[in-house]
PDB file of C-alpha atoms and ligand atoms in Angstrom:
ATOM      1  CA  UNK A   1     -15.952  -6.412 -12.587  1.00 97.00           C
ATOM      2  CA  UNK A   2     -13.653  -3.668 -11.984  1.00 98.00           C
ATOM      3  CA  UNK A   3     -10.046  -4.028 -11.739  1.00 98.00           C
ATOM      4  CA  UNK A   4      -8.339  -1.282  -9.949  1.00 98.00           C
ATOM      5  CA  UNK A   5      -4.771  -0.858  -9.150  1.00 98.00           C
ATOM      6  CA  UNK A   6      -4.477   2.235  -6.561  1.00 98.00           C
ATOM      7  CA  UNK A   7      -4.952   1.935  -2.361  1.00 98.00           C
ATOM      8  CA  UNK A   8      -6.872   5.386  -2.817  1.00 98.00           C
ATOM      9  CA  UNK A   9      -9.538   3.658  -5.472  1.00 98.00           C
ATOM     10  CA  UNK A  10      -9.550   0.336  -2.793  1.00 98.00           C
ATOM     11  CA  UNK A  11     -10.082   2.722  -0.016  1.00 98.00           C
ATOM     12  CA  UNK A  12     -12.800   4.745  -1.582  1.00 98.00           C
ATOM     13  CA  UNK A  13     -14.832   1.857  -2.945  1.00 98.00           C
ATOM     14  CA  UNK A  14     -15.432  -0.062   0.707  1.00 98.00           C
ATOM     15  CA  UNK A  15     -15.595   2.883   2.502  1.00 98.00           C
ATOM     16  CA  UNK A  16     -18.725   3.690   0.114  1.00 98.00           C
ATOM     17  CA  UNK A  17     -20.209   0.314  -0.393  1.00 98.00           C
ATOM     18  CA  UNK A  18     -20.337   0.442   3.595  1.00 98.00           C
ATOM     19  CA  UNK A  19     -22.243   3.465   3.892  1.00 98.00           C
ATOM     20  CA  UNK A  20     -24.431   2.430   1.581  1.00 98.00           C
ATOM     21  CA  UNK A  21     -24.593  -0.398   4.480  1.00 98.00           C
ATOM     22  CA  UNK A  22     -23.502  -2.965   2.140  1.00 98.00           C
ATOM     23  CA  UNK A  23     -20.924  -5.603   3.327  1.00 98.00           C
ATOM     24  CA  UNK A  24     -17.075  -6.128   2.109  1.00 98.00           C
ATOM     25  CA  UNK A  25     -16.043  -9.678   1.660  1.00 99.00           C
ATOM     26  CA  UNK A  26     -11.660 -10.095   0.973  1.00 99.00           C
ATOM     27  CA  UNK A  27      -9.954 -12.424  -0.550  1.00 99.00           C
ATOM     28  CA  UNK A  28      -6.526 -11.936  -0.187  1.00 99.00           C
ATOM     29  CA  UNK A  29      -4.492 -13.898  -2.918  1.00 98.00           C
ATOM     30  CA  UNK A  30      -1.466 -13.861  -5.033  1.00 98.00           C
ATOM     31  CA  UNK A  31      -3.380 -14.675  -8.427  1.00 98.00           C
ATOM     32  CA  UNK A  32      -2.515 -17.630 -10.745  1.00 97.00           C
ATOM     33  CA  UNK A  33      -5.938 -18.557  -9.492  1.00 97.00           C
ATOM     34  CA  UNK A  34      -7.232 -22.046  -8.770  1.00 96.00           C
ATOM     35  CA  UNK A  35     -10.556 -23.840  -7.613  1.00 97.00           C
ATOM     36  CA  UNK A  36      -9.282 -23.803  -4.062  1.00 97.00           C
ATOM     37  CA  UNK A  37      -8.944 -19.591  -4.555  1.00 98.00           C
ATOM     38  CA  UNK A  38     -12.781 -19.574  -6.494  1.00 98.00           C
ATOM     39  CA  UNK A  39     -14.208 -21.549  -3.117  1.00 98.00           C
ATOM     40  CA  UNK A  40     -13.234 -18.314  -0.755  1.00 98.00           C
ATOM     41  CA  UNK A  41     -14.578 -16.671  -3.542  1.00 98.00           C
ATOM     42  CA  UNK A  42     -17.549 -18.589  -3.416  1.00 98.00           C
ATOM     43  CA  UNK A  43     -17.612 -18.609   0.251  1.00 98.00           C
ATOM     44  CA  UNK A  44     -17.433 -14.466  -0.062  1.00 98.00           C
ATOM     45  CA  UNK A  45     -20.071 -14.249  -2.345  1.00 98.00           C
ATOM     46  CA  UNK A  46     -23.147 -16.391   0.058  1.00 98.00           C
ATOM     47  CA  UNK A  47     -22.347 -13.640   2.555  1.00 98.00           C
ATOM     48  CA  UNK A  48     -20.990 -10.676   1.288  1.00 98.00           C
ATOM     49  CA  UNK A  49     -22.328  -8.096  -0.751  1.00 98.00           C
ATOM     50  CA  UNK A  50     -19.316  -6.596  -2.350  1.00 98.00           C
ATOM     51  CA  UNK A  51     -16.460  -9.625  -3.192  1.00 99.00           C
ATOM     52  CA  UNK A  52     -12.569  -7.525  -3.340  1.00 99.00           C
ATOM     53  CA  UNK A  53     -10.210 -10.195  -4.559  1.00 99.00           C
ATOM     54  CA  UNK A  54      -6.400  -8.774  -4.408  1.00 99.00           C
ATOM     55  CA  UNK A  55      -3.868 -10.074  -6.360  1.00 98.00           C
ATOM     56  CA  UNK A  56       0.089  -9.262  -5.086  1.00 98.00           C
ATOM     57  CA  UNK A  57       2.622 -12.103  -5.415  1.00 98.00           C
ATOM     58  CA  UNK A  58       4.343 -10.799  -2.104  1.00 98.00           C
ATOM     59  CA  UNK A  59       8.142 -10.374  -2.185  1.00 98.00           C
ATOM     60  CA  UNK A  60       8.590 -10.027   1.212  1.00 98.00           C
ATOM     61  CA  UNK A  61       7.261 -13.300   2.137  1.00 98.00           C
ATOM     62  CA  UNK A  62       9.716 -15.409   0.240  1.00 98.00           C
ATOM     63  CA  UNK A  63      12.731 -15.980   0.702  1.00 97.00           C
ATOM     64  CA  UNK A  64      15.818 -15.059  -0.662  1.00 95.00           C
ATOM     65  CA  UNK A  65      16.386 -18.660  -2.260  1.00 92.00           C
ATOM     66  CA  UNK A  66      12.646 -19.308  -3.050  1.00 96.00           C
ATOM     67  CA  UNK A  67      10.472 -19.098  -6.001  1.00 95.00           C
ATOM     68  CA  UNK A  68       8.965 -15.470  -6.593  1.00 97.00           C
ATOM     69  CA  UNK A  69      11.081 -14.573 -10.045  1.00 96.00           C
ATOM     70  CA  UNK A  70       9.354 -18.150 -11.048  1.00 95.00           C
ATOM     71  CA  UNK A  71       5.518 -17.787  -9.374  1.00 96.00           C
ATOM     72  CA  UNK A  72       3.425 -17.821 -11.886  1.00 95.00           C
ATOM     73  CA  UNK A  73       1.287 -14.402 -12.775  1.00 96.00           C
ATOM     74  CA  UNK A  74      -1.078 -13.955 -15.611  1.00 97.00           C
ATOM     75  CA  UNK A  75      -3.255 -11.005 -14.874  1.00 98.00           C
ATOM     76  CA  UNK A  76      -5.180 -11.520 -18.591  1.00 98.00           C
ATOM     77  CA  UNK A  77      -6.370 -15.509 -17.121  1.00 98.00           C
ATOM     78  CA  UNK A  78      -6.903 -14.609 -13.251  1.00 98.00           C
ATOM     79  CA  UNK A  79      -9.413 -11.775 -14.247  1.00 98.00           C
ATOM     80  CA  UNK A  80     -11.119 -13.433 -16.307  1.00 98.00           C
ATOM     81  CA  UNK A  81     -11.899 -16.748 -13.732  1.00 98.00           C
ATOM     82  CA  UNK A  82     -12.634 -13.655 -11.196  1.00 98.00           C
ATOM     83  CA  UNK A  83     -15.092 -12.337 -13.522  1.00 98.00           C
ATOM     84  CA  UNK A  84     -17.011 -15.595 -14.218  1.00 98.00           C
ATOM     85  CA  UNK A  85     -17.548 -16.215 -10.388  1.00 98.00           C
ATOM     86  CA  UNK A  86     -18.729 -12.516  -9.522  1.00 97.00           C
ATOM     87  CA  UNK A  87     -16.099 -11.541  -8.386  1.00 98.00           C
ATOM     88  CA  UNK A  88     -16.828  -7.134  -7.742  1.00 98.00           C
ATOM     89  CA  UNK A  89     -13.425  -6.010  -7.282  1.00 98.00           C
ATOM     90  CA  UNK A  90     -10.108  -7.089  -8.310  1.00 98.00           C
ATOM     91  CA  UNK A  91      -7.442  -5.326  -6.778  1.00 99.00           C
ATOM     92  CA  UNK A  92      -4.218  -6.301  -8.949  1.00 98.00           C
ATOM     93  CA  UNK A  93      -1.938  -3.463  -7.651  1.00 98.00           C
ATOM     94  CA  UNK A  94       1.756  -2.902  -8.924  1.00 98.00           C
ATOM     95  CA  UNK A  95       4.836  -3.283  -6.344  1.00 97.00           C
ATOM     96  CA  UNK A  96       5.628   0.254  -5.874  1.00 98.00           C
ATOM     97  CA  UNK A  97       2.004   0.928  -5.223  1.00 98.00           C
ATOM     98  CA  UNK A  98       2.294  -1.419  -2.439  1.00 98.00           C
ATOM     99  CA  UNK A  99       6.463  -0.728  -1.688  1.00 98.00           C
ATOM    100  CA  UNK A 100       6.811   2.736  -2.994  1.00 97.00           C
ATOM    101  CA  UNK A 101      10.184   2.876  -1.101  1.00 94.00           C
ATOM    102  CA  UNK A 102      11.555   0.449   1.445  1.00 90.00           C
ATOM    103  CA  UNK A 103       9.650  -0.847   4.103  1.00 96.00           C
ATOM    104  CA  UNK A 104      10.662  -0.339   7.727  1.00 97.00           C
ATOM    105  CA  UNK A 105       7.459  -2.056   8.825  1.00 98.00           C
ATOM    106  CA  UNK A 106       7.104  -5.199   9.590  1.00 98.00           C
ATOM    107  CA  UNK A 107       4.378  -7.153  11.522  1.00 98.00           C
ATOM    108  CA  UNK A 108       5.246 -10.035  13.612  1.00 98.00           C
ATOM    109  CA  UNK A 109       3.813 -12.481  15.405  1.00 98.00           C
ATOM    110  CA  UNK A 110       5.158 -14.774  17.970  1.00 98.00           C
ATOM    111  CA  UNK A 111       5.737 -18.238  18.614  1.00 98.00           C
ATOM    112  CA  UNK A 112       2.776 -18.697  16.619  1.00 98.00           C
ATOM    113  CA  UNK A 113       4.899 -18.426  13.469  1.00 98.00           C
ATOM    114  CA  UNK A 114       8.457 -20.823  15.309  1.00 96.00           C
ATOM    115  CA  UNK A 115       7.724 -24.180  14.545  1.00 96.00           C
ATOM    116  CA  UNK A 116       5.887 -25.790  11.414  1.00 98.00           C
ATOM    117  CA  UNK A 117       6.576 -23.679   8.108  1.00 98.00           C
ATOM    118  CA  UNK A 118       8.692 -21.236   9.767  1.00 98.00           C
ATOM    119  CA  UNK A 119      11.125 -23.658  10.828  1.00 97.00           C
ATOM    120  CA  UNK A 120      12.029 -23.227   7.174  1.00 96.00           C
ATOM    121  CA  UNK A 121      10.865 -20.472   5.869  1.00 97.00           C
ATOM    122  CA  UNK A 122      12.378 -18.126   8.907  1.00 97.00           C
ATOM    123  CA  UNK A 123      11.491 -14.805   7.104  1.00 97.00           C
ATOM    124  CA  UNK A 124       7.663 -15.960   5.480  1.00 98.00           C
ATOM    125  CA  UNK A 125       4.805 -15.471   8.438  1.00 98.00           C
ATOM    126  CA  UNK A 126       6.573 -11.329   9.102  1.00 98.00           C
ATOM    127  CA  UNK A 127       5.777 -11.271   5.448  1.00 98.00           C
ATOM    128  CA  UNK A 128       2.575 -12.431   4.722  1.00 98.00           C
ATOM    129  CA  UNK A 129       1.047 -10.640   7.787  1.00 99.00           C
ATOM    130  CA  UNK A 130       2.823  -7.298   6.835  1.00 98.00           C
ATOM    131  CA  UNK A 131       1.098  -7.331   3.846  1.00 98.00           C
ATOM    132  CA  UNK A 132      -2.609  -8.671   5.266  1.00 99.00           C
ATOM    133  CA  UNK A 133      -1.941  -5.937   7.772  1.00 99.00           C
ATOM    134  CA  UNK A 134      -1.580  -3.742   5.007  1.00 98.00           C
ATOM    135  CA  UNK A 135      -4.559  -4.570   3.163  1.00 99.00           C
ATOM    136  CA  UNK A 136      -6.837  -4.989   6.184  1.00 99.00           C
ATOM    137  CA  UNK A 137      -5.753  -1.660   7.123  1.00 98.00           C
ATOM    138  CA  UNK A 138      -6.861  -0.682   3.235  1.00 98.00           C
ATOM    139  CA  UNK A 139     -10.047  -2.156   2.991  1.00 98.00           C
ATOM    140  CA  UNK A 140     -11.027  -1.165   6.896  1.00 98.00           C
ATOM    141  CA  UNK A 141     -14.098  -3.833   7.969  1.00 98.00           C
ATOM    142  CA  UNK A 142     -14.935  -6.754   6.338  1.00 98.00           C
ATOM    143  CA  UNK A 143     -15.034 -10.534   6.149  1.00 99.00           C
ATOM    144  CA  UNK A 144     -11.676 -12.233   5.166  1.00 99.00           C
ATOM    145  CA  UNK A 145     -11.318 -15.482   3.452  1.00 99.00           C
ATOM    146  CA  UNK A 146      -8.295 -17.540   4.029  1.00 98.00           C
ATOM    147  CA  UNK A 147      -7.989 -21.558   2.415  1.00 98.00           C
ATOM    148  CA  UNK A 148      -7.601 -23.972   5.770  1.00 98.00           C
ATOM    149  CA  UNK A 149      -4.640 -25.274   3.399  1.00 98.00           C
ATOM    150  CA  UNK A 150      -2.491 -22.934   4.964  1.00 98.00           C
ATOM    151  CA  UNK A 151      -3.801 -24.066   8.014  1.00 98.00           C
ATOM    152  CA  UNK A 152      -0.695 -21.804   9.874  1.00 98.00           C
ATOM    153  CA  UNK A 153      -1.034 -19.114   8.180  1.00 98.00           C
ATOM    154  CA  UNK A 154      -4.666 -18.954   9.230  1.00 98.00           C
ATOM    155  CA  UNK A 155      -4.185 -19.209  12.607  1.00 98.00           C
ATOM    156  CA  UNK A 156      -1.403 -16.410  12.312  1.00 98.00           C
ATOM    157  CA  UNK A 157      -3.855 -13.494  10.348  1.00 99.00           C
ATOM    158  CA  UNK A 158      -6.426 -14.601  12.776  1.00 98.00           C
ATOM    159  CA  UNK A 159      -4.105 -14.232  15.585  1.00 98.00           C
ATOM    160  CA  UNK A 160      -2.736 -10.668  14.420  1.00 98.00           C
ATOM    161  CA  UNK A 161      -6.652  -9.273  13.351  1.00 98.00           C
ATOM    162  CA  UNK A 162      -7.336  -9.971  17.453  1.00 98.00           C
ATOM    163  CA  UNK A 163      -4.443  -8.262  18.816  1.00 98.00           C
ATOM    164  CA  UNK A 164      -4.292  -5.493  16.967  1.00 98.00           C
ATOM    165  CA  UNK A 165      -8.253  -5.539  16.505  1.00 98.00           C
ATOM    166  CA  UNK A 166      -7.933  -5.200  12.939  1.00 98.00           C
ATOM    167  CA  UNK A 167     -12.455  -4.310  12.794  1.00 98.00           C
ATOM    168  CA  UNK A 168     -12.197  -7.823  10.868  1.00 98.00           C
ATOM    169  CA  UNK A 169     -13.516 -11.348  10.707  1.00 98.00           C
ATOM    170  CA  UNK A 170     -10.930 -13.859   9.819  1.00 98.00           C
ATOM    171  CA  UNK A 171     -12.973 -16.852   8.046  1.00 98.00           C
ATOM    172  CA  UNK A 172     -11.292 -20.611   7.371  1.00 98.00           C
ATOM    173  CA  UNK A 173     -12.379 -22.287   4.363  1.00 98.00           C
ATOM    174  CA  UNK A 174     -12.124 -25.917   3.279  1.00 98.00           C
ATOM    175  CA  UNK A 175      -8.386 -27.375   2.199  1.00 98.00           C
ATOM    176  CA  UNK A 176      -9.603 -28.039  -1.439  1.00 98.00           C
ATOM    177  CA  UNK A 177      -8.404 -31.635  -3.261  1.00 98.00           C
ATOM    178  CA  UNK A 178      -7.494 -32.772  -6.732  1.00 96.00           C
ATOM    179  CA  UNK A 179      -9.387 -35.809  -7.688  1.00 95.00           C
ATOM    180  CA  UNK A 180      -6.677 -38.051  -6.065  1.00 95.00           C
ATOM    181  CA  UNK A 181      -6.165 -36.397  -3.383  1.00 97.00           C
ATOM    182  CA  UNK A 182      -3.155 -33.795  -3.716  1.00 98.00           C
ATOM    183  CA  UNK A 183      -3.875 -30.445  -2.128  1.00 98.00           C
ATOM    184  CA  UNK A 184      -4.637 -27.336  -4.631  1.00 97.00           C
ATOM    185  CA  UNK A 185      -1.742 -25.192  -4.610  1.00 97.00           C
ATOM    186  CA  UNK A 186      -0.115 -22.605  -7.834  1.00 94.00           C
ATOM    187  CA  UNK A 187       2.967 -24.368  -7.364  1.00 96.00           C
ATOM    188  CA  UNK A 188       1.600 -28.163  -8.061  1.00 97.00           C
ATOM    189  CA  UNK A 189       2.073 -26.587 -11.611  1.00 95.00           C
ATOM    190  CA  UNK A 190       5.670 -27.212 -11.159  1.00 97.00           C
ATOM    191  CA  UNK A 191       5.914 -30.790 -11.137  1.00 98.00           C
ATOM    192  CA  UNK A 192       6.833 -32.906 -13.650  1.00 98.00           C
ATOM    193  CA  UNK A 193       4.002 -35.562 -14.284  1.00 98.00           C
ATOM    194  CA  UNK A 194       6.409 -38.309 -12.624  1.00 98.00           C
ATOM    195  CA  UNK A 195       6.570 -36.266  -9.231  1.00 98.00           C
ATOM    196  CA  UNK A 196       3.102 -34.942  -9.919  1.00 98.00           C
ATOM    197  CA  UNK A 197       2.069 -38.749  -9.193  1.00 98.00           C
ATOM    198  CA  UNK A 198       4.795 -39.248  -6.823  1.00 98.00           C
ATOM    199  CA  UNK A 199       3.551 -36.289  -4.823  1.00 98.00           C
ATOM    200  CA  UNK A 200      -0.647 -37.667  -4.286  1.00 98.00           C
ATOM    201  CA  UNK A 201       1.110 -39.953  -1.354  1.00 98.00           C
ATOM    202  CA  UNK A 202       1.402 -36.665   0.876  1.00 98.00           C
ATOM    203  CA  UNK A 203      -2.652 -37.265   1.444  1.00 98.00           C
ATOM    204  CA  UNK A 204      -2.784 -40.694   1.285  1.00 98.00           C
ATOM    205  CA  UNK A 205      -0.209 -40.971   4.344  1.00 98.00           C
ATOM    206  CA  UNK A 206      -2.712 -38.234   5.903  1.00 98.00           C
ATOM    207  CA  UNK A 207      -5.417 -39.949   5.137  1.00 98.00           C
ATOM    208  CA  UNK A 208      -4.470 -43.066   5.932  1.00 97.00           C
ATOM    209  CA  UNK A 209      -3.192 -41.631   9.297  1.00 97.00           C
ATOM    210  CA  UNK A 210      -6.498 -40.321  10.267  1.00 97.00           C
ATOM    211  CA  UNK A 211      -7.619 -43.468   9.620  1.00 97.00           C
ATOM    212  CA  UNK A 212      -6.099 -44.701  12.482  1.00 97.00           C
ATOM    213  CA  UNK A 213      -6.873 -42.089  14.664  1.00 97.00           C
ATOM    214  CA  UNK A 214     -10.345 -42.831  13.754  1.00 95.00           C
ATOM    215  CA  UNK A 215      -9.669 -46.678  14.550  1.00 95.00           C
ATOM    216  CA  UNK A 216      -8.167 -45.659  17.890  1.00 95.00           C
ATOM    217  CA  UNK A 217      -4.440 -44.708  17.677  1.00 96.00           C
ATOM    218  CA  UNK A 218      -3.835 -42.137  20.339  1.00 96.00           C
ATOM    219  CA  UNK A 219      -0.045 -42.299  20.479  1.00 96.00           C
ATOM    220  CA  UNK A 220       1.655 -39.290  18.423  1.00 97.00           C
ATOM    221  CA  UNK A 221       4.850 -40.795  17.678  1.00 97.00           C
ATOM    222  CA  UNK A 222       2.987 -43.464  16.334  1.00 96.00           C
ATOM    223  CA  UNK A 223       0.624 -41.522  14.143  1.00 97.00           C
ATOM    224  CA  UNK A 224       3.891 -39.570  12.967  1.00 98.00           C
ATOM    225  CA  UNK A 225       5.795 -42.861  11.896  1.00 97.00           C
ATOM    226  CA  UNK A 226       2.698 -44.080  10.000  1.00 96.00           C
ATOM    227  CA  UNK A 227       2.633 -41.197   7.758  1.00 98.00           C
ATOM    228  CA  UNK A 228       6.359 -41.784   7.470  1.00 98.00           C
ATOM    229  CA  UNK A 229       6.811 -45.084   6.524  1.00 98.00           C
ATOM    230  CA  UNK A 230       3.759 -44.172   3.669  1.00 98.00           C
ATOM    231  CA  UNK A 231       5.815 -41.163   2.265  1.00 98.00           C
ATOM    232  CA  UNK A 232       9.004 -43.497   2.534  1.00 98.00           C
ATOM    233  CA  UNK A 233       7.314 -45.555  -0.548  1.00 98.00           C
ATOM    234  CA  UNK A 234       7.624 -42.541  -2.336  1.00 98.00           C
ATOM    235  CA  UNK A 235      11.463 -41.743  -2.714  1.00 97.00           C
ATOM    236  CA  UNK A 236      11.142 -38.839  -4.269  1.00 98.00           C
ATOM    237  CA  UNK A 237       9.162 -37.386  -1.832  1.00 98.00           C
ATOM    238  CA  UNK A 238      11.279 -35.665   0.456  1.00 98.00           C
ATOM    239  CA  UNK A 239       9.539 -35.008   3.890  1.00 98.00           C
ATOM    240  CA  UNK A 240      10.689 -31.587   5.744  1.00 98.00           C
ATOM    241  CA  UNK A 241       8.470 -32.471   8.620  1.00 98.00           C
ATOM    242  CA  UNK A 242       5.567 -33.853  10.202  1.00 98.00           C
ATOM    243  CA  UNK A 243       3.785 -32.796  13.351  1.00 98.00           C
ATOM    244  CA  UNK A 244       1.055 -33.054  15.856  1.00 98.00           C
ATOM    245  CA  UNK A 245      -0.083 -29.321  16.570  1.00 98.00           C
ATOM    246  CA  UNK A 246      -3.703 -28.059  18.591  1.00 98.00           C
ATOM    247  CA  UNK A 247      -5.581 -26.375  15.867  1.00 98.00           C
ATOM    248  CA  UNK A 248      -6.063 -23.047  18.085  1.00 96.00           C
ATOM    249  CA  UNK A 249      -2.413 -21.897  19.984  1.00 97.00           C
ATOM    250  CA  UNK A 250      -0.383 -24.747  17.402  1.00 98.00           C
ATOM    251  CA  UNK A 251       1.003 -26.432  20.718  1.00 97.00           C
ATOM    252  CA  UNK A 252       2.684 -29.732  20.591  1.00 97.00           C
ATOM    253  CA  UNK A 253       1.278 -32.706  21.657  1.00 95.00           C
ATOM    254  CA  UNK A 254       1.329 -35.583  23.261  1.00 88.00           C
ATOM    255  CA  UNK A 255      -1.870 -37.453  23.013  1.00 90.00           C
ATOM    256  CA  UNK A 256      -4.279 -37.027  21.115  1.00 95.00           C
ATOM    257  CA  UNK A 257      -7.615 -34.951  22.456  1.00 94.00           C
ATOM    258  CA  UNK A 258      -9.637 -32.293  21.313  1.00 96.00           C
ATOM    259  CA  UNK A 259      -9.014 -30.972  18.109  1.00 97.00           C
ATOM    260  CA  UNK A 260      -5.434 -31.738  16.110  1.00 98.00           C
ATOM    261  CA  UNK A 261      -3.956 -30.622  13.397  1.00 98.00           C
ATOM    262  CA  UNK A 262      -2.075 -33.021  11.546  1.00 98.00           C
ATOM    263  CA  UNK A 263       0.669 -30.932   8.970  1.00 98.00           C
ATOM    264  CA  UNK A 264       3.312 -32.116   6.471  1.00 98.00           C
ATOM    265  CA  UNK A 265       5.910 -30.361   4.282  1.00 98.00           C
ATOM    266  CA  UNK A 266       8.121 -31.751   1.707  1.00 98.00           C
ATOM    267  CA  UNK A 267       9.753 -31.374  -0.934  1.00 98.00           C
ATOM    268  CA  UNK A 268       8.809 -33.518  -4.655  1.00 98.00           C
ATOM    269  CA  UNK A 269      12.045 -32.342  -7.614  1.00 96.00           C
ATOM    270  CA  UNK A 270      12.673 -28.989  -6.519  1.00 96.00           C
ATOM    271  CA  UNK A 271       8.314 -27.868  -5.394  1.00 97.00           C
ATOM    272  CA  UNK A 272       7.722 -27.390  -1.593  1.00 98.00           C
ATOM    273  CA  UNK A 273       4.637 -28.967  -0.399  1.00 98.00           C
ATOM    274  CA  UNK A 274       1.916 -28.358   1.844  1.00 98.00           C
ATOM    275  CA  UNK A 275      -0.684 -30.326   3.628  1.00 98.00           C
ATOM    276  CA  UNK A 276      -2.888 -31.345   6.509  1.00 98.00           C
ATOM    277  CA  UNK A 277      -6.190 -32.973   7.679  1.00 98.00           C
ATOM    278  CA  UNK A 278      -7.491 -32.022  11.152  1.00 98.00           C
ATOM    279  CA  UNK A 279      -9.468 -34.624  13.138  1.00 98.00           C
ATOM    280  CA  UNK A 280     -11.604 -34.162  16.837  1.00 98.00           C
ATOM    281  CA  UNK A 281     -11.562 -35.958  19.272  1.00 97.00           C
ATOM    282  CA  UNK A 282     -14.380 -35.593  21.259  1.00 93.00           C
ATOM    283  CA  UNK A 283     -17.109 -37.362  24.074  1.00 92.00           C
ATOM    284  CA  UNK A 284     -18.858 -38.010  21.006  1.00 90.00           C
ATOM    285  CA  UNK A 285     -16.698 -39.696  18.659  1.00 93.00           C
ATOM    286  CA  UNK A 286     -13.576 -38.845  16.239  1.00 96.00           C
ATOM    287  CA  UNK A 287     -14.356 -36.563  13.119  1.00 96.00           C
ATOM    288  CA  UNK A 288     -11.387 -35.907  10.297  1.00 96.00           C
ATOM    289  CA  UNK A 289     -11.868 -32.742   8.561  1.00 97.00           C
ATOM    290  CA  UNK A 290     -10.048 -34.026   5.223  1.00 97.00           C
ATOM    291  CA  UNK A 291     -10.710 -30.813   3.124  1.00 97.00           C
ATOM    292  CA  UNK A 292     -13.303 -31.312  -0.107  1.00 96.00           C
ATOM    293  CA  UNK A 293     -12.525 -32.581  -4.231  1.00 96.00           C
ATOM    294  CA  UNK A 294     -12.959 -30.169  -6.581  1.00 91.00           C
ATOM    295  CA  UNK A 295     -13.267 -30.835  -9.915  1.00 86.00           C
ATOM    296  CA  UNK A 296     -12.030 -28.009 -12.560  1.00 80.00           C
ATOM    297  CA  UNK A 297      -9.383 -25.673 -13.234  1.00 82.00           C
TER     298      UNK A 297
HETATM  299  O1  PAF B 301      -2.158 -17.272   1.152  1.00 75.21           O
HETATM  300  C1  PAF B 301      -1.849 -16.508  -0.495  1.00 75.21           C
HETATM  301  O2  PAF B 301      -2.066 -16.784  -1.544  1.00 75.21           O
HETATM  302  C2  PAF B 301      -0.789 -15.223   0.419  1.00 75.21           C
HETATM  303  O3  PAF B 301       0.096 -15.992   1.290  1.00 75.21           O
HETATM  304  C3  PAF B 301      -1.657 -14.074   1.198  1.00 75.21           C
HETATM  305  C4  PAF B 301      -2.346 -14.306   2.163  1.00 75.21           C
HETATM  306  C5  PAF B 301      -2.277 -13.497  -0.139  1.00 75.21           C
HETATM  307  C6  PAF B 301      -0.657 -12.994   1.173  1.00 75.21           C
HETATM  308  O4  PAF B 301       0.469 -12.364   0.457  1.00 75.21           O
END
């Protein structure tokens, strides 16, 4: 593992690797690495010759009252994880390297960023696409790995890469869960023991909802109602939204058909959590993608 902090160095390393015929796998993160990030590294490791992991807590994607200051930062621990997982290059730039002057440029993806998390976090996705565009521009042709937990982010980044002709293949990887179903997130660390227990209701509601689809439910309003009822069993979990959208354009759906995203966001205490499942309703039946359970840190 080599740890670097300068854009010029990262450009140089990735240019040289490609000249030597080696493919690049890029895993952008904000650090606080957990088994979800590690599964992205594993996916990259399986197909790419050089795995670049980036760690940068990107101020642009946090709203004014969000957790930018509290966001966990532990570069030494993250470097150990990266090394153990076979990352080749760890890029951990200081803020002045990425934002040496006030940013006057922003990348905005229209429509796809408006509903779902965009509703309560109106500047979030512009922050994400701006930093990811910078990373794509620095690293150059590569495969870039993103988790399906942030499903809207995955769709938005994929669309940005396509619209702006970045020579980057955006790869979506399975959502990773705790053994009780809770979606892995760096923010789970904010939860008290009681909040952590209660938060389990989100995945339970989504699993139950996907079960009802498998058993014939086709009405979106009824499905949303089912999820609301299950989550209401934990009064400390406050739903922000329950939405059913198409997985490709995130369009609202009225009747379940094709591949659909069932997504929730909720507050548990002061922690905001998101989760989703996708369900495919095809001629050969119904299949649900609930993500995968992974053990370990
Ligand atoms: O998913 C994340 O951790 C961040 O949004 C990303 C993609 C690293 C951009 O800062």
